[in-house]
């Protein structure tokens, strides 16, 4: 079973991820379950959860979207059913019916589309399908949440009597209303309702003259509310029937509760099943939002995250419209521990958190935003030491708290542990703290644990370089501006760029030189060498990126040229076939024409037929015996060629037409020049240029040198003014 402490959850901000998943769940139980997600204890259950989420995610892109699985919680109702002689109200039965119906619909859907959702269907097979609950409730309760009249024979009889009595109540009240209205005893409002009973609004001065029961009066006391005597008798009868109706409904609800009671556990299963699907849906929606996938889970000890995004940072940056930089990192038996170094604000901590959070998410059944070729191993423990390490409650300093944490690491660290430590060794004297940190690192290394640490200590960089199965890494920086490029580079330690960053931030050069003199020359040279190497690496990365882009463009252009060449070659072959066929037909036509001339001269039919047969036999000897299928295929090819040529011609014509219209529009938009005798002009859409010799009304004489022409002035356009 994987071991995750509360500190690790906090360090990696795992609860923020769970809150985002919870927000995408629809039901209250689903939201609670999402917040309670923890890493799985077995690989079998983990893979089942990952495949379920992956299958649900696939439903967003296929035509078989899962049906609604929302429901109202029936936890209280289920508990209540467990109490002997208890019974549920109508509203509770409505919720139970809706829960049962929703579960049944989903069970049938997953069974039908089990090829699309095999793992989800496997979960559904754990739940019993039955229509009994819904049918039993629908026999008693209608769609409006009322008890049906035919729920029992007694209820039908009672409600019929109630209907008759209500009629009598209304009839007797109507008669009393007419009688006292005519006598002028009633107020303008005539009637009202008191305690859900219909009453006359009698003026106070006449209240003794109206026979009946006074049920109240207005605030001013000017009106007395009286139920007429005749109506009162029927109202009592109606009250008795309403009491009988309530008693009968209670009996029916008890009977229905007893019928549903044996299915108490099944209702629990339904609720559990639908809330599980709700959590899976929440995880799938979150995965869709962050472009997450299910990477390969290996049995071999290896962690390879390619183009890995920090999900919280990715969503925040997406909302702000900013870019998020992915990281690629690999840990295996030949490189178990990576030491990341370099200046602050370069992205070391984010890289560390990205790997830890993604691994924790994956082992908790959540898909992660990585490249599809990524793969990882299932770790038994994930240990972290990231962020503020002061413990105010225990009155511990940063370093004391870190040492306490390291002690915990030493107790728990083994070959199936992933440890992540930020700013390893800080909090104490650099030399002494660095030495202790070096011993810790050696201990983790000998236990064959996988881990990533960030540090500024040179001795840890040197140790990572000396250990066969450990390596250095750094965050890439721009060699000129020293701005971070947020790209992790494996295989080389990073300089802290201490003095360069100080200079960039305006610290006087003289003070920087004095600081350099106070430390060992060897250390400066070592850091300078690392800085130089890092700058060279940065240049190489840029060059490699440019070369890759150029190579990609060249490859795309090559593919385009190959496609164009293939099309041209295909067309040439088709045109050649068409040309050969036409040449043969021309040759045959000439032969037939020669025979026709001979026949015209000698009128000898025998010679004509003989010569004609000879020509046909010669042609047939050249032919292969072609099947009907081949003839049809040839006709289709020829038809396609003709169609292509026709389309091309139409395109050319259309293009010319559009150009002509465009030219006319351009000409129309140009300011019209007033033509004068001696101007050089030409016909609109013409090429020949002539001289305007004479203008009479709207006619013009144009001299082209060899000849003259009379045309309308509207058909001429100005070329050049008279010199």
XYZ file of C-alpha atoms in Angstrom:
723
model
C 0.000 0.000 0.000
C 1.331 3.444 -0.970
C 2.232 5.702 1.924
C 1.350 9.412 1.572
C 1.667 11.815 4.482
C -0.405 14.959 5.001
C 2.792 16.966 4.404
C 3.249 15.380 0.964
C -0.369 16.205 0.021
C 0.241 19.796 1.134
C 3.668 20.088 -0.531
C 2.305 18.886 -3.878
C -1.011 20.823 -3.571
C -2.924 17.585 -4.166
C -6.028 18.913 -2.400
C -6.262 21.751 -4.961
C -6.513 19.138 -7.713
C -9.155 17.193 -5.776
C -11.173 20.381 -5.223
C -11.153 21.010 -8.979
C -12.374 17.447 -9.614
C -15.014 17.827 -6.889
C -16.315 21.034 -8.506
C -16.981 19.040 -11.683
C -19.161 16.463 -9.881
C -22.960 16.963 -9.855
C -24.066 15.130 -6.707
C -23.233 15.994 -3.103
C -22.050 12.432 -2.393
C -19.876 12.553 -5.531
C -18.303 15.848 -4.423
C -17.512 14.376 -0.993
C -16.016 11.214 -2.523
C -13.835 13.295 -4.872
C -12.358 15.253 -1.961
C -11.621 11.971 -0.173
C -9.590 10.437 -3.047
C -6.389 8.715 -1.859
C -3.800 6.556 -3.646
C -4.951 2.979 -4.357
C -3.652 0.140 -2.228
C -3.326 -2.401 -5.077
C -2.269 -2.128 -8.698
C -5.391 -4.058 -9.844
C -7.788 -1.520 -8.298
C -5.660 1.363 -9.552
C -5.684 0.132 -13.162
C -9.444 -0.436 -12.939
C -9.959 3.193 -11.805
C -7.641 4.568 -14.505
C -9.366 2.606 -17.271
C -12.801 3.700 -16.019
C -11.773 7.364 -16.233
C -10.130 6.796 -19.622
C -13.309 5.124 -20.963
C -15.506 7.953 -19.686
C -13.117 10.475 -21.281
C -13.506 8.663 -24.625
C -17.298 9.183 -24.425
C -16.725 12.905 -25.089
C -15.504 12.105 -28.603
C -17.799 9.234 -29.662
C -21.511 9.049 -30.444
C -22.396 6.950 -27.397
C -22.358 9.496 -24.579
C -23.272 8.084 -21.173
C -26.827 8.909 -20.010
C -27.595 11.181 -17.052
C -26.409 9.742 -13.739
C -27.415 12.562 -11.383
C -29.589 11.805 -8.347
C -30.813 13.203 -5.048
C -29.253 11.639 -1.964
C -31.478 9.055 -0.224
C -29.076 8.375 2.677
C -31.630 9.547 5.278
C -34.398 7.488 3.648
C -32.212 4.362 3.658
C -31.453 4.840 7.371
C -35.149 5.442 8.096
C -36.172 2.238 6.278
C -33.931 0.341 8.694
C -36.150 1.384 11.640
C -38.913 -1.140 12.344
C -42.550 0.004 11.664
C -41.310 3.270 10.118
C -42.730 4.566 6.854
C -41.575 7.083 4.267
C -43.406 10.119 2.920
C -44.395 10.489 -0.728
C -41.457 12.801 -1.560
C -38.992 10.181 -0.332
C -40.534 7.538 -2.595
C -40.172 9.911 -5.544
C -36.425 10.263 -4.847
C -36.053 6.461 -4.482
C -37.910 5.859 -7.760
C -35.721 8.407 -9.559
C -32.556 6.808 -8.112
C -33.682 3.323 -9.158
C -34.732 4.460 -12.655
C -31.434 6.313 -13.240
C -29.382 3.316 -12.063
C -31.384 0.887 -14.242
C -31.002 3.101 -17.338
C -27.234 3.304 -16.827
C -26.929 -0.453 -16.176
C -28.742 -1.245 -19.440
C -26.693 1.325 -21.375
C -23.340 -0.061 -20.153
C -24.479 -3.602 -20.939
C -25.471 -2.556 -24.478
C -22.211 -0.671 -25.117
C -19.886 -2.974 -23.176
C -17.472 -3.002 -26.144
C -16.939 0.757 -25.674
C -16.954 0.725 -21.858
C -15.728 -2.717 -20.681
C -14.323 -1.571 -17.308
C -17.322 0.621 -16.483
C -19.608 -2.281 -17.412
C -17.593 -4.542 -15.101
C -18.416 -2.109 -12.275
C -22.087 -2.132 -13.336
C -22.232 -5.936 -13.161
C -21.729 -5.649 -9.391
C -25.185 -3.991 -9.131
C -28.505 -5.847 -9.483
C -30.945 -4.710 -12.181
C -34.620 -4.759 -11.091
C -37.779 -2.887 -12.090
C -39.650 -3.947 -8.945
C -38.869 -0.786 -6.934
C -39.971 1.605 -9.691
C -43.082 -0.433 -10.548
C -44.156 -0.705 -6.897
C -43.789 3.056 -6.344
C -45.532 3.926 -9.645
C -48.533 1.805 -8.577
C -49.047 4.188 -5.661
C -47.483 7.571 -6.543
C -48.189 9.574 -9.718
C -45.678 11.774 -11.578
C -46.812 14.851 -9.613
C -45.951 13.243 -6.268
C -49.567 12.548 -5.276
C -51.064 9.261 -4.049
C -53.088 7.748 -6.882
C -56.851 7.239 -6.394
C -56.530 3.561 -7.295
C -53.754 2.939 -4.739
C -56.398 0.981 -2.760
C -60.118 0.168 -3.016
C -60.886 2.062 0.206
C -59.092 5.176 -1.063
C -61.190 5.176 -4.263
C -64.396 4.952 -2.176
C -63.305 7.703 0.268
C -62.269 10.112 -2.493
C -65.542 9.556 -4.375
C -67.489 10.420 -1.223
C -65.273 13.441 -0.664
C -66.026 14.620 -4.180
C -69.785 14.337 -3.567
C -69.558 16.153 -0.210
C -67.412 18.943 -1.702
C -70.147 19.436 -4.259
C -72.726 19.741 -1.492
C -70.476 22.179 0.413
C -70.129 24.403 -2.637
C -73.878 24.153 -3.431
C -75.010 25.037 0.092
C -72.452 27.864 0.322
C -73.627 29.255 -3.021
C -77.257 29.317 -1.843
C -76.320 31.083 1.419
C -74.164 33.556 -0.489
C -77.060 34.479 -2.830
C -79.555 34.744 0.090
C -77.463 37.049 2.313
C -76.165 39.040 -0.640
C -79.742 39.900 -1.611
C -80.456 40.953 1.997
C -77.394 43.264 1.948
C -75.665 41.565 4.881
C -72.343 40.973 3.067
C -69.310 43.200 2.573
C -68.080 44.073 -0.946
C -65.590 41.163 -0.924
C -68.555 38.778 -0.299
C -66.444 35.774 0.759
C -63.030 34.655 1.989
C -61.068 31.660 3.359
C -60.270 31.024 7.024
C -58.301 27.923 8.092
C -58.734 26.606 4.555
C -62.529 26.843 4.846
C -64.824 28.974 2.682
C -66.632 31.680 4.719
C -69.013 34.616 4.146
C -67.684 38.151 4.687
C -70.622 39.471 6.848
C -70.823 43.073 7.963
C -70.393 43.145 11.773
C -73.811 44.767 12.365
C -75.579 41.790 10.722
C -73.534 38.962 12.190
C -76.373 37.830 14.520
C -78.791 37.599 11.598
C -76.630 35.070 9.692
C -76.974 31.476 10.901
C -73.654 29.699 11.123
C -70.308 29.489 12.929
C -68.075 32.594 13.312
C -64.477 31.583 12.423
C -62.855 35.024 12.720
C -63.030 38.719 11.954
C -61.099 41.417 10.093
C -58.386 43.501 11.825
C -60.730 46.474 12.141
C -63.606 44.273 13.363
C -65.933 45.580 10.633
C -66.278 42.144 9.023
C -67.179 38.825 10.618
C -66.195 35.622 8.815
C -69.074 33.126 9.127
C -69.421 29.610 7.768
C -73.141 29.111 6.887
C -75.078 26.580 8.981
C -75.967 24.353 5.997
C -72.328 24.370 4.817
C -71.049 23.661 8.341
C -72.785 20.295 8.445
C -71.235 19.204 5.156
C -67.818 20.636 6.172
C -67.792 18.396 9.269
C -68.630 15.428 7.079
C -65.794 16.440 4.699
C -63.349 16.774 7.645
C -64.215 13.233 8.744
C -63.592 11.952 5.203
C -60.263 13.838 4.992
C -59.232 12.186 8.271
C -60.161 8.775 6.832
C -58.190 9.646 3.653
C -55.065 10.509 5.711
C -55.388 7.275 7.648
C -55.739 5.270 4.428
C -52.735 7.054 2.851
C -50.652 6.290 5.967
C -51.662 2.630 5.681
C -50.715 2.613 1.948
C -47.329 4.284 2.643
C -46.590 1.761 5.397
C -47.457 -1.049 3.018
C -45.225 0.467 0.293
C -42.370 0.987 2.773
C -42.596 -2.658 3.831
C -42.436 -3.672 0.153
C -39.309 -1.549 -0.437
C -37.609 -2.411 2.891
C -35.999 -5.678 1.632
C -34.244 -3.588 -1.076
C -32.499 -1.325 1.454
C -29.050 -2.716 0.596
C -29.745 -2.473 -3.153
C -30.636 1.221 -2.763
C -27.297 1.662 -1.016
C -25.615 -0.057 -3.966
C -27.464 2.168 -6.451
C -26.385 5.298 -4.613
C -22.806 4.070 -4.299
C -22.688 3.073 -7.999
C -24.092 6.381 -9.297
C -21.868 8.466 -6.997
C -18.821 6.453 -8.207
C -19.811 7.215 -11.811
C -20.209 10.878 -10.823
C -16.633 10.933 -9.469
C -15.365 9.180 -12.626
C -17.207 11.811 -14.695
C -15.575 14.581 -12.617
C -12.126 13.051 -13.171
C -12.804 12.676 -16.913
C -13.961 16.312 -17.234
C -10.838 17.456 -15.395
C -8.665 15.262 -17.659
C -10.328 16.782 -20.737
C -9.623 20.291 -19.417
C -5.892 19.629 -18.892
C -5.423 17.339 -21.960
C -4.599 14.376 -19.717
C -4.100 10.764 -20.816
C -3.296 7.362 -19.330
C 0.451 6.698 -19.818
C 1.953 3.208 -19.875
C 2.292 1.607 -16.422
C 5.406 -0.586 -16.385
C 6.587 -3.367 -14.102
C 10.155 -2.247 -14.718
C 11.437 0.493 -12.389
C 11.290 3.501 -14.699
C 9.741 6.964 -14.685
C 9.657 8.761 -18.027
C 7.417 11.822 -18.255
C 7.660 13.481 -21.657
C 6.141 16.969 -22.139
C 4.711 16.909 -18.607
C 2.593 19.901 -17.510
C 1.891 21.002 -13.953
C -1.950 20.772 -14.019
C -2.650 23.626 -11.563
C -0.170 25.954 -13.282
C -1.516 24.917 -16.718
C -5.118 25.824 -15.823
C -4.092 29.116 -14.167
C -1.972 30.131 -17.174
C -4.709 29.080 -19.616
C -7.191 31.331 -17.795
C -4.689 34.209 -18.002
C -3.857 33.467 -21.646
C -0.218 32.715 -20.770
C 2.030 29.890 -22.000
C 2.955 26.928 -19.791
C 6.298 25.208 -20.401
C 6.271 21.390 -20.295
C 9.145 19.362 -18.801
C 10.657 16.036 -19.809
C 12.363 13.910 -17.157
C 13.522 10.314 -16.921
C 14.507 8.134 -13.956
C 15.561 4.502 -14.337
C 18.015 2.002 -12.857
C 20.917 3.684 -14.684
C 19.930 7.170 -13.453
C 18.026 6.806 -10.193
C 18.715 10.252 -8.691
C 18.758 13.638 -10.446
C 20.293 16.738 -8.851
C 18.849 19.933 -10.373
C 20.904 23.106 -9.896
C 20.918 26.660 -11.251
C 19.755 30.154 -10.236
C 16.514 30.805 -8.388
C 13.277 31.644 -10.268
C 14.328 29.269 -13.035
C 11.598 26.684 -12.478
C 13.464 24.053 -10.386
C 10.757 23.784 -7.732
C 7.950 23.675 -10.321
C 9.750 20.826 -12.129
C 10.051 18.981 -8.823
C 6.383 19.522 -7.939
C 5.249 18.571 -11.456
C 6.818 15.110 -11.238
C 5.599 14.487 -7.681
C 2.044 15.716 -8.286
C 1.618 13.795 -11.549
C 2.866 10.571 -9.949
C 0.550 11.053 -6.962
C -2.413 11.858 -9.246
C -1.776 8.779 -11.360
C -1.543 6.484 -8.321
C -4.846 7.982 -7.104
C -6.670 7.059 -10.327
C -6.400 10.430 -12.123
C -5.191 10.837 -15.705
C -2.203 13.147 -16.167
C -1.134 15.758 -18.779
C 1.866 14.063 -20.432
C 2.842 12.863 -23.916
C 1.267 9.538 -24.929
C 4.676 7.828 -25.014
C 5.287 8.532 -21.328
C 5.515 5.649 -18.863
C 6.009 5.138 -15.141
C 6.306 2.648 -12.311
C 4.009 2.318 -9.269
C 5.908 3.436 -6.142
C 5.172 2.263 -2.594
C 5.981 5.673 -1.098
C 6.277 9.283 -2.221
C 8.297 11.393 0.235
C 8.572 15.179 -0.119
C 10.374 18.048 1.550
C 9.265 21.181 -0.325
C 8.399 24.729 0.704
C 8.391 26.444 4.096
C 9.777 24.042 6.658
C 9.298 25.978 9.885
C 7.149 24.347 12.556
C 5.680 27.074 14.767
C 3.574 24.591 16.721
C 6.634 22.570 17.754
C 8.944 25.607 18.098
C 11.341 24.129 15.533
C 13.625 26.151 13.252
C 13.750 25.497 9.506
C 16.870 23.335 9.786
C 15.617 21.384 12.815
C 12.368 20.664 11.019
C 14.260 19.543 7.910
C 16.450 17.227 9.952
C 13.356 15.731 11.556
C 11.942 15.199 8.077
C 15.215 13.618 6.876
C 15.050 11.218 9.820
C 11.586 10.161 8.631
C 12.996 9.714 5.098
C 15.768 7.469 6.435
C 13.220 5.273 8.237
C 10.896 4.869 5.248
C 13.142 5.110 2.177
C 13.568 1.886 0.148
C 13.958 0.657 -3.456
C 10.298 1.443 -4.248
C 10.372 5.030 -2.928
C 10.210 8.277 -4.875
C 11.670 11.177 -2.870
C 11.545 14.869 -3.801
C 13.601 17.442 -1.850
C 13.740 21.167 -2.584
C 16.828 23.231 -1.645
C 18.566 20.155 -0.199
C 20.974 20.912 2.677
C 19.991 24.555 3.267
C 19.240 26.031 6.682
C 22.647 25.549 8.288
C 26.346 26.326 7.790
C 27.010 25.755 4.038
C 30.006 23.478 4.564
C 28.609 21.500 7.512
C 25.055 21.357 6.147
C 26.396 20.413 2.718
C 28.464 17.568 4.204
C 25.441 16.152 6.066
C 23.293 16.506 2.947
C 25.956 14.585 1.002
C 25.737 11.694 3.488
C 21.929 11.660 3.244
C 22.152 11.569 -0.546
C 24.635 8.679 -0.455
C 22.292 6.773 1.889
C 19.272 7.258 -0.422
C 21.463 6.216 -3.345
C 22.624 2.977 -1.691
C 19.005 2.075 -0.859
C 18.295 2.269 -4.629
C 15.519 4.839 -4.172
C 14.400 7.073 -7.032
C 14.586 10.799 -6.351
C 14.935 14.382 -7.542
C 16.540 17.124 -5.474
C 17.262 20.816 -6.107
C 20.363 22.440 -4.604
C 22.963 25.202 -4.866
C 25.683 23.123 -3.105
C 28.670 22.334 -5.320
C 29.599 19.193 -3.345
C 26.193 17.647 -4.172
C 26.673 18.468 -7.871
C 30.110 16.816 -7.776
C 28.717 13.768 -5.927
C 25.937 13.357 -8.534
C 28.607 13.434 -11.227
C 30.736 10.791 -9.438
C 27.966 8.301 -8.577
C 27.398 5.872 -11.521
C 23.597 5.837 -11.245
C 23.013 9.525 -10.455
C 23.138 12.554 -12.720
C 23.045 16.341 -12.760
C 20.477 18.570 -14.442
C 19.886 22.282 -14.815
C 17.202 24.721 -15.894
C 18.096 26.380 -19.193
C 18.769 30.148 -19.165
C 19.218 32.691 -21.950
C 22.965 33.261 -22.155
C 22.579 37.019 -22.791
C 19.651 38.165 -20.677
C 19.900 35.411 -18.001
C 16.113 35.108 -18.289
C 14.829 31.591 -17.478
C 13.668 29.442 -20.442
C 11.856 26.972 -18.119
C 13.396 23.950 -19.834
C 15.006 21.132 -17.848
C 18.289 19.848 -19.325
C 19.560 16.475 -18.087
C 23.220 15.487 -17.823
C 24.851 18.754 -16.741
C 24.999 20.768 -13.504
C 23.791 24.366 -13.537
C 25.586 27.467 -12.394
C 23.864 29.648 -9.818
C 24.915 32.695 -11.907
C 25.347 34.451 -8.542
C 27.556 37.310 -9.710
C 25.953 37.594 -13.165
C 22.459 37.906 -11.661
C 23.787 40.449 -9.109
C 25.294 42.516 -11.918
C 22.077 42.290 -13.956
C 20.134 43.621 -10.958
C 22.317 46.720 -10.697
C 24.807 45.758 -7.958
C 28.000 47.867 -8.489
C 30.775 46.004 -10.311
C 33.336 47.030 -7.660
C 31.334 45.335 -4.881
C 30.971 42.175 -6.974
C 34.772 42.049 -7.477
C 35.370 42.458 -3.745
C 32.973 39.553 -3.098
C 34.828 37.392 -5.613
C 38.131 38.009 -3.766
C 36.631 36.781 -0.493
C 36.059 33.237 -1.769
C 38.386 30.611 -3.126
C 39.611 31.107 -6.667
C 38.997 27.443 -7.457
C 35.324 27.706 -6.624
C 34.940 30.787 -8.835
C 36.654 28.985 -11.709
C 34.468 25.909 -11.147
C 31.268 27.990 -11.147
C 32.503 29.997 -14.136
C 33.210 26.797 -16.063
C 29.724 25.498 -15.297
C 28.232 28.856 -16.330
C 30.189 28.793 -19.628
C 29.097 25.220 -20.308
C 25.509 26.159 -19.550
C 25.669 29.100 -21.948
C 27.124 26.844 -24.650
C 24.381 24.313 -23.961
C 21.794 27.071 -24.324
C 23.240 28.071 -27.724
C 23.278 24.435 -28.855
C 19.653 23.994 -27.758
C 18.617 27.035 -29.811
C 20.583 25.800 -32.844
C 19.088 22.310 -32.502
C 15.577 23.778 -32.251
C 16.132 25.887 -35.392
C 17.560 22.896 -37.287
C 14.604 20.734 -36.265
C 12.170 23.409 -37.456
C 14.010 23.742 -40.800
C 14.171 19.950 -41.188
C 10.452 19.697 -40.469
C 9.673 22.406 -43.060
C 11.920 20.738 -45.665
C 10.237 17.372 -45.004
C 6.790 18.933 -45.457
C 7.861 20.648 -48.704
C 9.335 17.345 -49.949
C 6.068 15.541 -49.261
C 4.118 18.252 -51.107
C 6.455 18.001 -54.144
C 6.138 14.191 -54.181
C 2.336 14.487 -54.158
C 2.378 17.087 -56.973
C 4.817 14.966 -59.046
C 2.658 11.886 -58.615
C -0.444 13.804 -59.771
C 1.402 15.273 -62.788
C 2.781 11.837 -63.743
C -0.679 10.306 -63.473
C -2.184 13.033 -65.679
C 0.609 12.710 -68.275
C 0.009 8.972 -68.522
C -3.717 9.539 -68.983
C -3.175 12.236 -71.646
C -0.700 9.946 -73.457
C -3.270 7.148 -73.535
C -5.911 9.551 -74.868
C -3.464 10.879 -77.496
C -2.512 7.355 -78.672
C -6.188 6.419 -78.905
C -6.997 9.525 -80.964
C -4.009 8.963 -83.296
C -5.164 5.406 -83.959
C -8.664 6.636 -84.795
C -7.227 9.294 -87.158
C -5.142 6.609 -88.917
C -8.222 4.374 -89.273
C -10.188 7.327 -90.643
C -7.519 7.984 -93.284
C -7.533 4.306 -94.340
C -11.321 4.298 -94.669
C -11.144 7.580 -96.631
C -8.585 6.055 -99.087
C -10.864 3.030 -99.618
C -13.815 5.342 -100.215
C -11.858 7.222 -102.928
C -10.894 3.937 -104.655
C -14.507 2.719 -104.522
C -15.646 6.065 -105.939
C -13.328 5.516 -108.926
C -13.857 1.819 -109.699
C -17.222 0.986 -108.041
C -15.851 -2.517 -107.166
C -17.611 -3.722 -104.003
C -15.579 -6.938 -103.712
C -12.297 -5.045 -103.678
C -13.777 -2.545 -101.163
C -15.007 -5.272 -98.786
C -11.751 -7.205 -99.109
C -9.612 -4.152 -98.387
C -11.918 -3.162 -95.479
C -11.720 -6.657 -93.921
C -7.932 -6.595 -94.368
C -7.695 -3.279 -92.483
C -9.970 -4.581 -89.682
C -7.970 -7.840 -89.320
C -4.683 -5.895 -89.103
C -6.156 -3.688 -86.358
C -7.646 -6.662 -84.485
C -4.272 -8.445 -84.572
C -2.825 -5.494 -82.631
C -5.592 -5.664 -80.049
C -5.524 -7.747 -76.903
C -8.671 -9.536 -75.986
C -10.186 -7.123 -73.490
C -12.811 -8.165 -70.963
C -16.038 -6.207 -70.462
C -14.737 -5.127 -67.047
C -11.511 -3.702 -68.546
C -13.489 -1.898 -71.268
C -15.705 -0.366 -68.599
C -12.673 0.693 -66.524
C -11.084 2.259 -69.610
C -14.273 4.151 -70.389
C -14.374 5.414 -66.793
C -10.739 6.598 -67.012
C -11.409 8.373 -70.326
C -14.527 9.938 -68.883
C -12.536 11.146 -65.859
C -9.887 12.692 -68.149
C -12.548 14.480 -70.207
C -14.235 15.694 -67.017
C -10.916 16.957 -65.620
C -10.135 18.793 -68.866
C -13.664 20.266 -68.933
C -13.363 21.411 -65.318
C -9.945 22.925 -66.025
C -11.285 24.780 -69.074
C -14.259 26.024 -67.065
C -11.891 27.190 -64.327
C -9.749 29.091 -66.865
C -12.869 30.671 -68.403
C -14.212 31.611 -64.982
C -10.827 33.030 -63.999
C -10.704 35.154 -67.176
C -14.280 36.285 -66.603
C -13.492 37.294 -62.999
C -10.352 39.166 -64.132
C -12.384 40.986 -66.792
C -15.067 41.974 -64.247
C -12.377 43.052 -61.802
C -10.678 45.171 -64.507
C -13.999 46.759 -65.375
C -14.618 47.568 -61.713
C -11.138 49.073 -61.388
C -11.711 51.101 -64.552
C -15.112 52.260 -63.286
C -13.577 53.304 -59.969
C -10.845 55.357 -61.682
C -11.691 59.065 -62.212
C -12.929 59.563 -65.814
C -10.414 61.586 -67.911
C -11.902 64.095 -70.393
C -10.505 63.039 -73.777
C -9.092 65.710 -76.119
C -7.986 65.714 -79.765
C -4.371 64.521 -79.960
C -4.586 62.224 -76.848
C -3.299 58.666 -77.136
C -6.203 56.229 -76.489
C -7.207 52.584 -76.842
C -10.385 50.513 -76.807
C -11.447 49.196 -73.372
C -10.040 45.630 -73.130
C -8.089 46.318 -76.352
C -4.321 46.426 -76.915
C -3.825 48.693 -80.003
C -3.098 52.354 -79.136
C -4.104 55.170 -81.518
C -4.332 58.972 -81.702
C -7.625 60.802 -81.254
C -8.027 62.827 -84.541
C -11.558 64.191 -84.183
C -14.498 64.298 -81.717
C -18.078 64.876 -82.943
C -20.818 64.677 -80.273
C -20.254 61.212 -78.688
C -18.299 59.762 -81.647
C -14.525 59.804 -81.979
C -12.142 59.176 -84.924
C -9.055 57.192 -83.846
C -6.003 57.036 -86.104
C -4.006 53.786 -85.762
C -1.452 54.778 -88.455
C -2.490 52.154 -91.048
C -6.225 52.792 -90.694
C -8.734 54.964 -88.834
C -11.788 53.880 -86.876
C -14.928 55.610 -85.626
C -16.030 54.479 -82.161
C -18.110 55.690 -79.212
C -16.219 57.836 -76.678
C -17.528 55.525 -73.882
C -15.589 52.584 -75.379
C -12.246 54.429 -75.230
C -9.800 54.705 -72.354
C -7.069 57.317 -71.837
C -3.445 56.207 -72.332
C -1.290 59.337 -72.727
C -1.849 63.092 -73.088
C -0.944 64.998 -76.258
C 2.752 65.912 -76.236
